[in-house]
Tab-separated table of C-alpha atoms in Angstrom:
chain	number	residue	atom	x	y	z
H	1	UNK	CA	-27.662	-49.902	-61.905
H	2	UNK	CA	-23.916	-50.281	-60.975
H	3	UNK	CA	-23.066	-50.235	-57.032
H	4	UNK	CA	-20.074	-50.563	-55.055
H	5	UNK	CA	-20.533	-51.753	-51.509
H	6	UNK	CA	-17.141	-51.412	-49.542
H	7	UNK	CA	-16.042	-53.399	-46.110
H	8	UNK	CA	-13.476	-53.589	-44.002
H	9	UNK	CA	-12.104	-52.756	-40.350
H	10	UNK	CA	-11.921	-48.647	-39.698
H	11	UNK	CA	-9.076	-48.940	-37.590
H	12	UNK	CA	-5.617	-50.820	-38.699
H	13	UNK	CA	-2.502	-50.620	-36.235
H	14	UNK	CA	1.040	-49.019	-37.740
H	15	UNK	CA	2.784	-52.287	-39.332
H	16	UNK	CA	-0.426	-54.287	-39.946
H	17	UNK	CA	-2.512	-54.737	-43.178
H	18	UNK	CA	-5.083	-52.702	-44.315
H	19	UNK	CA	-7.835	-54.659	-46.155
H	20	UNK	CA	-10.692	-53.392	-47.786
H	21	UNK	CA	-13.426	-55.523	-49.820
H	22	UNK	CA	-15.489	-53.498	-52.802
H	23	UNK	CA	-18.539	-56.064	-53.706
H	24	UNK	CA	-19.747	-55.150	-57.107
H	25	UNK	CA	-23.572	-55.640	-58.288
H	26	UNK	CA	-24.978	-54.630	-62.006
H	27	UNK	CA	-21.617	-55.531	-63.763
H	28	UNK	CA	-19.082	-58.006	-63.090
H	29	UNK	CA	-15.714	-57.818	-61.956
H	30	UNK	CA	-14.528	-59.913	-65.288
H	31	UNK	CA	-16.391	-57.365	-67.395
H	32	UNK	CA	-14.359	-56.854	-70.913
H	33	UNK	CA	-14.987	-52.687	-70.673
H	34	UNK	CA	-14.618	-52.250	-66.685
H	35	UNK	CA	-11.799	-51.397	-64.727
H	36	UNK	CA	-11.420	-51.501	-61.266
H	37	UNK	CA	-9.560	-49.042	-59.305
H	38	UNK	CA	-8.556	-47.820	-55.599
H	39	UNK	CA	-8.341	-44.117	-54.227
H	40	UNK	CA	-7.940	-42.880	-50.935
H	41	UNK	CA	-8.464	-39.095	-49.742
H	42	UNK	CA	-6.646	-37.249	-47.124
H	43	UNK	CA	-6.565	-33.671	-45.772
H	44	UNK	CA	-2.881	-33.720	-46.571
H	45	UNK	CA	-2.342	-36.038	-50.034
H	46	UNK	CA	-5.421	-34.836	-51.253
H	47	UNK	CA	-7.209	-37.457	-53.832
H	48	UNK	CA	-4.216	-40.202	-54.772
H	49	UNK	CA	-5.132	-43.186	-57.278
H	50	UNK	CA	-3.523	-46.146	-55.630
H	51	UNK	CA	-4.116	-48.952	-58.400
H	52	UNK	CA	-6.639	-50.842	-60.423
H	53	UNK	CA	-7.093	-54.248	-62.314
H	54	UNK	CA	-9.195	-55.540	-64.989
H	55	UNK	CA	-9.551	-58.575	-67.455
H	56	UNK	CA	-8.764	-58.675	-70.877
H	57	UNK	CA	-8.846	-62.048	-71.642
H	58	UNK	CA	-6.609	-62.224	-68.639
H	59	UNK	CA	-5.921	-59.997	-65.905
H	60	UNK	CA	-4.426	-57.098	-65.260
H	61	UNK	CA	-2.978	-54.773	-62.431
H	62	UNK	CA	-1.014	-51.552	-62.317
H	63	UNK	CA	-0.237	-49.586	-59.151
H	64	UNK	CA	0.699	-46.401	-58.080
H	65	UNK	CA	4.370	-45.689	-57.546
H	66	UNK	CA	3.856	-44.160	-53.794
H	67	UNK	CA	2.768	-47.348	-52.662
H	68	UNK	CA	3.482	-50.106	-55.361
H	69	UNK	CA	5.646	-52.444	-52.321
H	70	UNK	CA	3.069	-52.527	-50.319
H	71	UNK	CA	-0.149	-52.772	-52.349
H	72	UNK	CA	-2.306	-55.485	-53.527
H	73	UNK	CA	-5.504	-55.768	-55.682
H	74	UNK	CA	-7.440	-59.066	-56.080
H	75	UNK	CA	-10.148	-59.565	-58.333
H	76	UNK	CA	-12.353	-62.574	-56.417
H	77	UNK	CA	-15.003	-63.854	-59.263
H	78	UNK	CA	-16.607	-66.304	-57.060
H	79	UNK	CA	-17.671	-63.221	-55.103
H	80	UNK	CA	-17.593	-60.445	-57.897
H	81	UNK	CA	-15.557	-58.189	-55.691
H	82	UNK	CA	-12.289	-57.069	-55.296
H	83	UNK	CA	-10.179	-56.182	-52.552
H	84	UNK	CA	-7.006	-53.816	-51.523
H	85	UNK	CA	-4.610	-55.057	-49.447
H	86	UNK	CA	-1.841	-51.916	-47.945
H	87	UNK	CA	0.854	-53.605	-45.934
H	88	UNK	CA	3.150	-51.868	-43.356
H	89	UNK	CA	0.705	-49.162	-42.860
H	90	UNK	CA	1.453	-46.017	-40.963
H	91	UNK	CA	-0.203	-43.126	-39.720
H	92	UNK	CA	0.685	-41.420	-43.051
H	93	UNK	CA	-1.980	-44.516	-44.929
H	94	UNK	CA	-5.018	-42.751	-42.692
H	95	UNK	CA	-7.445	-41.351	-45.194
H	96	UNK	CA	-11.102	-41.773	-46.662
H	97	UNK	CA	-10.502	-45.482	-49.392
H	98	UNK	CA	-13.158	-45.353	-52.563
H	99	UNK	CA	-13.232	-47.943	-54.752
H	100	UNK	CA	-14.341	-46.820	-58.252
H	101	UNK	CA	-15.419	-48.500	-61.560
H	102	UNK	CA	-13.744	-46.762	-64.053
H	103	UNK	CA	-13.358	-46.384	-68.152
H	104	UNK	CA	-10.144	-44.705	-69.270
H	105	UNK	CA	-8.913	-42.750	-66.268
H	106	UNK	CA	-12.124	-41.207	-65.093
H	107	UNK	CA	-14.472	-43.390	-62.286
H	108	UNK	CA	-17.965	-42.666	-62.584
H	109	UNK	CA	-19.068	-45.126	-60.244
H	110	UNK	CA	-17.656	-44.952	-56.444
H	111	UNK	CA	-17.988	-46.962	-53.235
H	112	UNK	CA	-19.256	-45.370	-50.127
H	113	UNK	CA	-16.179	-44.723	-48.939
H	114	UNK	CA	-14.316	-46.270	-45.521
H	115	UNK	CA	-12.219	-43.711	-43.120
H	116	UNK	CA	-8.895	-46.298	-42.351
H	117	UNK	CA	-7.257	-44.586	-39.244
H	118	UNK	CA	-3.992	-46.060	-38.551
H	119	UNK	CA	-3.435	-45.659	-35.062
H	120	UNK	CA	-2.026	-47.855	-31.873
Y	1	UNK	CA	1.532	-31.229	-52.731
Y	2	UNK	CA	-1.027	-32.119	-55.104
Y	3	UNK	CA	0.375	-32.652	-58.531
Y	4	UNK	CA	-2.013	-30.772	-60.537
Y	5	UNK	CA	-2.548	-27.477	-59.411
Y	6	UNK	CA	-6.247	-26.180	-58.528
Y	7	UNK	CA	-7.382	-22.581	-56.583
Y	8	UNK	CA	-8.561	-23.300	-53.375
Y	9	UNK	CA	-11.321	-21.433	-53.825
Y	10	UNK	CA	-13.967	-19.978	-56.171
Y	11	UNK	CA	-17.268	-18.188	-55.655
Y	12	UNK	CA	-20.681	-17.132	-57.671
Y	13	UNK	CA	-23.867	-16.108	-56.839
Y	14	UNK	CA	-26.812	-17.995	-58.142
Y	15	UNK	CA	-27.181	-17.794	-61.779
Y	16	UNK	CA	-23.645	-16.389	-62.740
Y	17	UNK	CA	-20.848	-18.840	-64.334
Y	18	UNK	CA	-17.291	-19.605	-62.128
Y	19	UNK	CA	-14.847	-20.938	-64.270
Y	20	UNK	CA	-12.265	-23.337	-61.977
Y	21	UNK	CA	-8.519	-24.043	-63.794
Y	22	UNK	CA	-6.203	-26.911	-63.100
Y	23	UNK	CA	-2.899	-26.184	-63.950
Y	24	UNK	CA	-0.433	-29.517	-64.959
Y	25	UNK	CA	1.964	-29.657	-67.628
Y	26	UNK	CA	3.182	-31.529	-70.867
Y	27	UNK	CA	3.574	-35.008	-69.046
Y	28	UNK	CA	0.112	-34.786	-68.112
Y	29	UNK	CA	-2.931	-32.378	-68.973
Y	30	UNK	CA	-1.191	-31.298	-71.319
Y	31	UNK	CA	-0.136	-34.548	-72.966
Y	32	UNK	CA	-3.478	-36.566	-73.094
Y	33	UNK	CA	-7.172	-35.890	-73.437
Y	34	UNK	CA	-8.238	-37.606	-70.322
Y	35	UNK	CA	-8.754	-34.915	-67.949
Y	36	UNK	CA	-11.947	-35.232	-65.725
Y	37	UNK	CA	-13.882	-33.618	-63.257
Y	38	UNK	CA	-15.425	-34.644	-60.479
Y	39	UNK	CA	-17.856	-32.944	-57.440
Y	40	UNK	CA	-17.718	-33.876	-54.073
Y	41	UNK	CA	-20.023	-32.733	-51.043
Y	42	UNK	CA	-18.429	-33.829	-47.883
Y	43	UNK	CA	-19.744	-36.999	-46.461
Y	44	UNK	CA	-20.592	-38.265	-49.689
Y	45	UNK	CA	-18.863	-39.714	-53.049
Y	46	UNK	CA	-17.322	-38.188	-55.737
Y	47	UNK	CA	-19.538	-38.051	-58.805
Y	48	UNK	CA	-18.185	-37.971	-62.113
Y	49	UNK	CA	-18.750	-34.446	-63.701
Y	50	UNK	CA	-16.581	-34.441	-67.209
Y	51	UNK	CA	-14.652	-37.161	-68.572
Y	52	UNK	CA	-11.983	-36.621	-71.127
Y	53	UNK	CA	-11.977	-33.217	-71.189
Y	54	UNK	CA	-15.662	-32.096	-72.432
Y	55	UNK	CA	-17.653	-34.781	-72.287
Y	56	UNK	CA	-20.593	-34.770	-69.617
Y	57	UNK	CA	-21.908	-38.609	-68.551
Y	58	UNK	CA	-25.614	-38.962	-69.048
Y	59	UNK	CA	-27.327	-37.543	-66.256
Y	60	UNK	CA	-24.891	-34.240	-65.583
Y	61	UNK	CA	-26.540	-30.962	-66.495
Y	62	UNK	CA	-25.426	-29.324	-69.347
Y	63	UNK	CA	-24.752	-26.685	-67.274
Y	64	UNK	CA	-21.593	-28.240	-66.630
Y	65	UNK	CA	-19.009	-28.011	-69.068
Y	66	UNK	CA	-15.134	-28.930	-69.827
Y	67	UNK	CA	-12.431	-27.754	-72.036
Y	68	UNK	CA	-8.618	-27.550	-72.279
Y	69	UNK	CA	-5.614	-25.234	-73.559
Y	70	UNK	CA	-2.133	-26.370	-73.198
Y	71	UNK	CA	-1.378	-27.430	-69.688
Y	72	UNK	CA	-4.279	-26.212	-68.249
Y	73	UNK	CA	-7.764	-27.303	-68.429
Y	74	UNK	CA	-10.802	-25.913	-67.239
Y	75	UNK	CA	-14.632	-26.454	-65.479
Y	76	UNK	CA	-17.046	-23.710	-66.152
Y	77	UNK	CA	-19.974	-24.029	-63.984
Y	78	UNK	CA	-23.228	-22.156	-65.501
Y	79	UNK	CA	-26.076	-20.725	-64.156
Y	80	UNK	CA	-24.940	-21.109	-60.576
Y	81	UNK	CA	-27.293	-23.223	-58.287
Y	82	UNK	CA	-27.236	-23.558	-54.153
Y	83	UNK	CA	-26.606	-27.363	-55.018
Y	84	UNK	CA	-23.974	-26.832	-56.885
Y	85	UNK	CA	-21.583	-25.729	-53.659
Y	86	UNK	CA	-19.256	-28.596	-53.154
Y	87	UNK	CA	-15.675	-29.101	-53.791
Y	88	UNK	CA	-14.381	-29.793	-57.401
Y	89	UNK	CA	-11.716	-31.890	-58.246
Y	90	UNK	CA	-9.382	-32.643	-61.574
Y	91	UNK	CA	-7.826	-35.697	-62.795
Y	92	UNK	CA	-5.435	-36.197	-65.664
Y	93	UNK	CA	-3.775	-39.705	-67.071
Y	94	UNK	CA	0.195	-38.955	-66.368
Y	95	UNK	CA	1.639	-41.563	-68.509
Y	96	UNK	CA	2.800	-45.142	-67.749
Y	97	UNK	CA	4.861	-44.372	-64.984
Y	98	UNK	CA	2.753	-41.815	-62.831
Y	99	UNK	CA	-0.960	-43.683	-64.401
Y	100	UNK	CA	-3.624	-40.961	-62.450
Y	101	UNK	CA	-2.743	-37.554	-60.789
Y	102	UNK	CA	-5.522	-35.498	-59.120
Y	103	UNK	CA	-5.561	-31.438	-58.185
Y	104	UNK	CA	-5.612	-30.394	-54.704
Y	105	UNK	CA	-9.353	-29.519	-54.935
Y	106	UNK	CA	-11.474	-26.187	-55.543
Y	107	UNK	CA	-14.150	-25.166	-52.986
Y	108	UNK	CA	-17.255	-23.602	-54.796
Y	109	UNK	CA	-18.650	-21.701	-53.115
Y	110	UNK	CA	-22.761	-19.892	-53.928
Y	111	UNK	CA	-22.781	-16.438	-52.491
């Protein structure tokens, strides 16, 4: 049974990092077939894929163009998690994060989900 | 402005099919076969409905069921249930440079 526990702070102020932890249990973040991804849901960007990574003998990571000079994705093995990392946030970046375990471009395994409100 | 496009609303009563399009174009639904489907009840996560195009992950009723023409792809919902009132979202691969695009979201609604 695959689960993705998420963690991280709710509330990030404009200009800070956002950083968001998705611990993985049943599969492993090195996993040959898995990919890990990032999406966040607002009321007004709707559901936007933000990046993923994945190993394939070495890693991987591709990101979304709306936010690929800000974002970064970590794979930590030690842990089997991974993490998002949003820099220079604004009040545009508030929105419901997921973390998903994906296949090819469909996730059929999602994190809880974490409101991030960016707000002073 | 959600990339592909989705009504924002749909309704059935209980036991009838609803049949929910998302419209994209060549660059994207129309280009791949990786168009899925997923449900969402508020509060909760999304859960994986259809995966490239028509296939249904073990576990989904076979009530559920995708397919695709062109740009536009479709989820037909049979045999209506109260459980199946959520909102419905679509997903297509966009290529290299845009990777995942989702619709703007359906809200199904069991009269």
């Amino acid at each position: 049974q695959i689960q993705l526990q998420q963690s991280g702070p709710g509330l990030v102020k404009p200009s800070q990092t956002l950083s968001l932890t998705c611990a993985i249990s049943g599969d492993s973040v090195s996993s040959n077939s898995a990919i890990w991804n990032w999406i966040r849901q607002s009321p007004s960007r709707g559901l936007e894929w933000l990046g993923r990574t994945y190993y394939r003998s070495k890693w991987y990571y591709d990101y979304a163009v709306s936010v690929k000079s800000r974002i970064t994705i970590n794979p930590d093995t030690s842990k089997n998690q991974f993490s998002l990392q949003l820099n220079s946030v604004t009040p545009e970046d508030t929105a419901v994060y997921y973390c998903a375990r994906g296949g090819n471009w469909n996730y059929a395994y999602w994190g809880q989900g974490t409101l991030v409100t960016v707000s002073s | 402005q959600s990339a592909l496009t989705q009504p924002p609303s749909a309704s059935g009563s209980p036991g009838q099919s609803v049949t929910i399009s998302c419209t994209g174009t060549s660059s994207d639904v129309g280009g791949y076969n990786y168009v899925s489907w997923y449900q969402h009840h508020p509060g909760k996560a999304p859960q994986l409905m259809i995966y490239d195009v028509n296939k249904r992950p073990s576990g989904v009723p076979d009530r559920f069921s995708g397919s695709k023409s062109g740009n536009t792809a479709s989820l037909t919902v049979s045999g209506l249930q109260a459980e199946d009132e959520a909102d419905y979202y679509c997903g297509s691969y966009a290529g290299s440079s845009n990777f995942m695009i989702f619709g703007g979201g359906t809200k199904l609604t069991i009269l």
